[in-house]
mmCIF file of N, CA and C in Angstrom:
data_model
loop_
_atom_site.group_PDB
_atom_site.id
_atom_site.type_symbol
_atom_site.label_atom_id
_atom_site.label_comp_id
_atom_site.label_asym_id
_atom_site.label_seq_id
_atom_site.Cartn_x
_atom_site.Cartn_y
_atom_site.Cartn_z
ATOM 1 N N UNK A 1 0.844 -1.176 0.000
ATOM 2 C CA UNK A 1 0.000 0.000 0.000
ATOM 3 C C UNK A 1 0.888 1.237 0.000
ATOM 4 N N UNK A 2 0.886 2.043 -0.940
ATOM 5 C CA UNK A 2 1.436 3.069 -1.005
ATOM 6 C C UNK A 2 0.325 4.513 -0.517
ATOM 7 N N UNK A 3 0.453 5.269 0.463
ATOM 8 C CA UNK A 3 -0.011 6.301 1.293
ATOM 9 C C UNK A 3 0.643 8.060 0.633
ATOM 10 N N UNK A 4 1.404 7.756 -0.021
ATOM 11 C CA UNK A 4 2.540 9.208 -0.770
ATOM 12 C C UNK A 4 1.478 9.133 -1.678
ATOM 13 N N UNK A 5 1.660 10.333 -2.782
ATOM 14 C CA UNK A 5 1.721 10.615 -3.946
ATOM 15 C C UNK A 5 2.080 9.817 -4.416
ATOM 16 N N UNK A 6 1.526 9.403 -6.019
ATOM 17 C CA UNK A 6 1.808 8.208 -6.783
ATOM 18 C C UNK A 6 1.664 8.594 -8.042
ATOM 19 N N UNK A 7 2.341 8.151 -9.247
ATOM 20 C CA UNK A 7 1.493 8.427 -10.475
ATOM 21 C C UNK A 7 2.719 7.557 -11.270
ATOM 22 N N UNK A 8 2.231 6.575 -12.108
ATOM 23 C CA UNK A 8 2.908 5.685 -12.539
ATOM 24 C C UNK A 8 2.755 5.942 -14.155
ATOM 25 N N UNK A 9 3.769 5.954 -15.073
ATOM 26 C CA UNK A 9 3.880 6.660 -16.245
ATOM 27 C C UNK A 9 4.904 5.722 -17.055
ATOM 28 N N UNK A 10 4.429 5.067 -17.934
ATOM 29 C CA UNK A 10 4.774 3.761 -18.936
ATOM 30 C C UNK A 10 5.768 4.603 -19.875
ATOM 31 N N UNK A 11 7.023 4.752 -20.096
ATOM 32 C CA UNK A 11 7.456 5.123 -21.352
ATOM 33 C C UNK A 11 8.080 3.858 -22.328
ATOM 34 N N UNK A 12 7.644 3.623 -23.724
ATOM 35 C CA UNK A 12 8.187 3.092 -23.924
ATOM 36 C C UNK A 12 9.648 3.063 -24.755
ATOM 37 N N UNK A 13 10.052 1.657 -25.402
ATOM 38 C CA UNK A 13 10.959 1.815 -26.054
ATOM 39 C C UNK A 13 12.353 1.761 -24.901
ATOM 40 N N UNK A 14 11.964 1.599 -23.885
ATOM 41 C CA UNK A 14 12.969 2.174 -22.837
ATOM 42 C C UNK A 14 13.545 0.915 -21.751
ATOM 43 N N UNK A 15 14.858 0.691 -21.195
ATOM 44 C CA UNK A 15 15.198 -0.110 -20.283
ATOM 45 C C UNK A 15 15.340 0.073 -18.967
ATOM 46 N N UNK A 16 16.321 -0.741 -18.445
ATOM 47 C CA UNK A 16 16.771 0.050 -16.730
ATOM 48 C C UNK A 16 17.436 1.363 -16.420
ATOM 49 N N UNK A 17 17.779 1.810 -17.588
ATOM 50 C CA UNK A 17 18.431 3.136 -17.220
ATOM 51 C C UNK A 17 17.964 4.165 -18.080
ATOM 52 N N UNK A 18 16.675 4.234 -17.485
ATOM 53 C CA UNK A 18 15.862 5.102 -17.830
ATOM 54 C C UNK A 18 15.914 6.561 -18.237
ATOM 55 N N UNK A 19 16.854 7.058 -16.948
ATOM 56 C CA UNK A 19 17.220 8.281 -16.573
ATOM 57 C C UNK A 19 18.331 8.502 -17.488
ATOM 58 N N UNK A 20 19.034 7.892 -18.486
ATOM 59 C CA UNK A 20 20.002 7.817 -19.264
ATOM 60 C C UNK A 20 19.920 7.582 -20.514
ATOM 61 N N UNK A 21 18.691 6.975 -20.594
ATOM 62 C CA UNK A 21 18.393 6.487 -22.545
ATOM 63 C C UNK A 21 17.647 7.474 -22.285
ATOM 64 N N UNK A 22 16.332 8.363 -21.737
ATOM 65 C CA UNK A 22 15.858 9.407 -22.220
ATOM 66 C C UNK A 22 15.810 9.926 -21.076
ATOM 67 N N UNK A 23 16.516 11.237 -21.121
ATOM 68 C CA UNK A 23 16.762 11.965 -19.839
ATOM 69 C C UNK A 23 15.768 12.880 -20.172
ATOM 70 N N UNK A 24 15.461 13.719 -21.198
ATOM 71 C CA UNK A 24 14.413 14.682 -21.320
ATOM 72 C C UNK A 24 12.801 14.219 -20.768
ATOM 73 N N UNK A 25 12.424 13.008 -21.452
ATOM 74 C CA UNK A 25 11.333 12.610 -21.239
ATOM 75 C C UNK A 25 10.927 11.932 -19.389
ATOM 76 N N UNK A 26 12.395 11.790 -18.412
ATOM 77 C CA UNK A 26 12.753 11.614 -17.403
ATOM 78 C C UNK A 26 11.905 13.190 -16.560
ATOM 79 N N UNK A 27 12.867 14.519 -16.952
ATOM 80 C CA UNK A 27 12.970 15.455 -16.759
ATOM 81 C C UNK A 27 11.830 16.283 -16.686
ATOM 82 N N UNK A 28 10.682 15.801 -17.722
ATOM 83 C CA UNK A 28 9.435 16.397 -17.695
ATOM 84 C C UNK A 28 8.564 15.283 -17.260
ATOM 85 N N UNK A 29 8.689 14.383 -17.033
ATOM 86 C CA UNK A 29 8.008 13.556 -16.420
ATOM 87 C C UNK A 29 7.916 13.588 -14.713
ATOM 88 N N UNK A 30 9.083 14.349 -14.337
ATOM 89 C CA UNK A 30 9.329 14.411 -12.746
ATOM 90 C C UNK A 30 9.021 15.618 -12.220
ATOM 91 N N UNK A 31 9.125 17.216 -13.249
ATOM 92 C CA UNK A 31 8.704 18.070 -12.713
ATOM 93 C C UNK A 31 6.689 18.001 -12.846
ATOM 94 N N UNK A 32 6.603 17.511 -13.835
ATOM 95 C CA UNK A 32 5.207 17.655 -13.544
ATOM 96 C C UNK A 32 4.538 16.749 -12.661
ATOM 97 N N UNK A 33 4.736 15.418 -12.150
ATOM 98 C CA UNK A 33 4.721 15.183 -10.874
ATOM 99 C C UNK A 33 4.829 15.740 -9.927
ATOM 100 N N UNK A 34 6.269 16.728 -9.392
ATOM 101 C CA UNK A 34 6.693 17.672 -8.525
ATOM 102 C C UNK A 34 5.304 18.499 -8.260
ATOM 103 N N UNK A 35 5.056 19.276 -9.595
ATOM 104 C CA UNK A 35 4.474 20.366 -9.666
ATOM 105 C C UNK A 35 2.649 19.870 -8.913
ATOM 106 N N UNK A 36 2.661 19.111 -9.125
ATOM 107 C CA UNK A 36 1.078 18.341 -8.972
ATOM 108 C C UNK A 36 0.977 17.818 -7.349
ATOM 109 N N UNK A 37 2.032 17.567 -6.817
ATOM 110 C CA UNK A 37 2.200 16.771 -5.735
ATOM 111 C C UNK A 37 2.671 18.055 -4.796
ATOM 112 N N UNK A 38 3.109 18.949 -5.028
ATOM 113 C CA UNK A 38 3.367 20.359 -4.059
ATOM 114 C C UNK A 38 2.170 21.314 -4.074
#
């Protein structure tokens, strides 16, 4: 059971190093979380 903020977001095309094969799509994927969750 997760109690935080959550929002789970499928990209594909993509492996374990997510944050490294697409850092842009990383980058806007986390501030608009941020932005939603503050």
């Amino acid at each position: 059971v997760i109690s935080a903020p959550f929002h789970l977001k499928r990209i594909p095309q993509c492996g374990h190093w997510i944050q490294q094969e697409v850092p842009q799509t990383v980058n806007r994927e986390l501030l608009r979380f941020l932005r939603q969750a503050l």
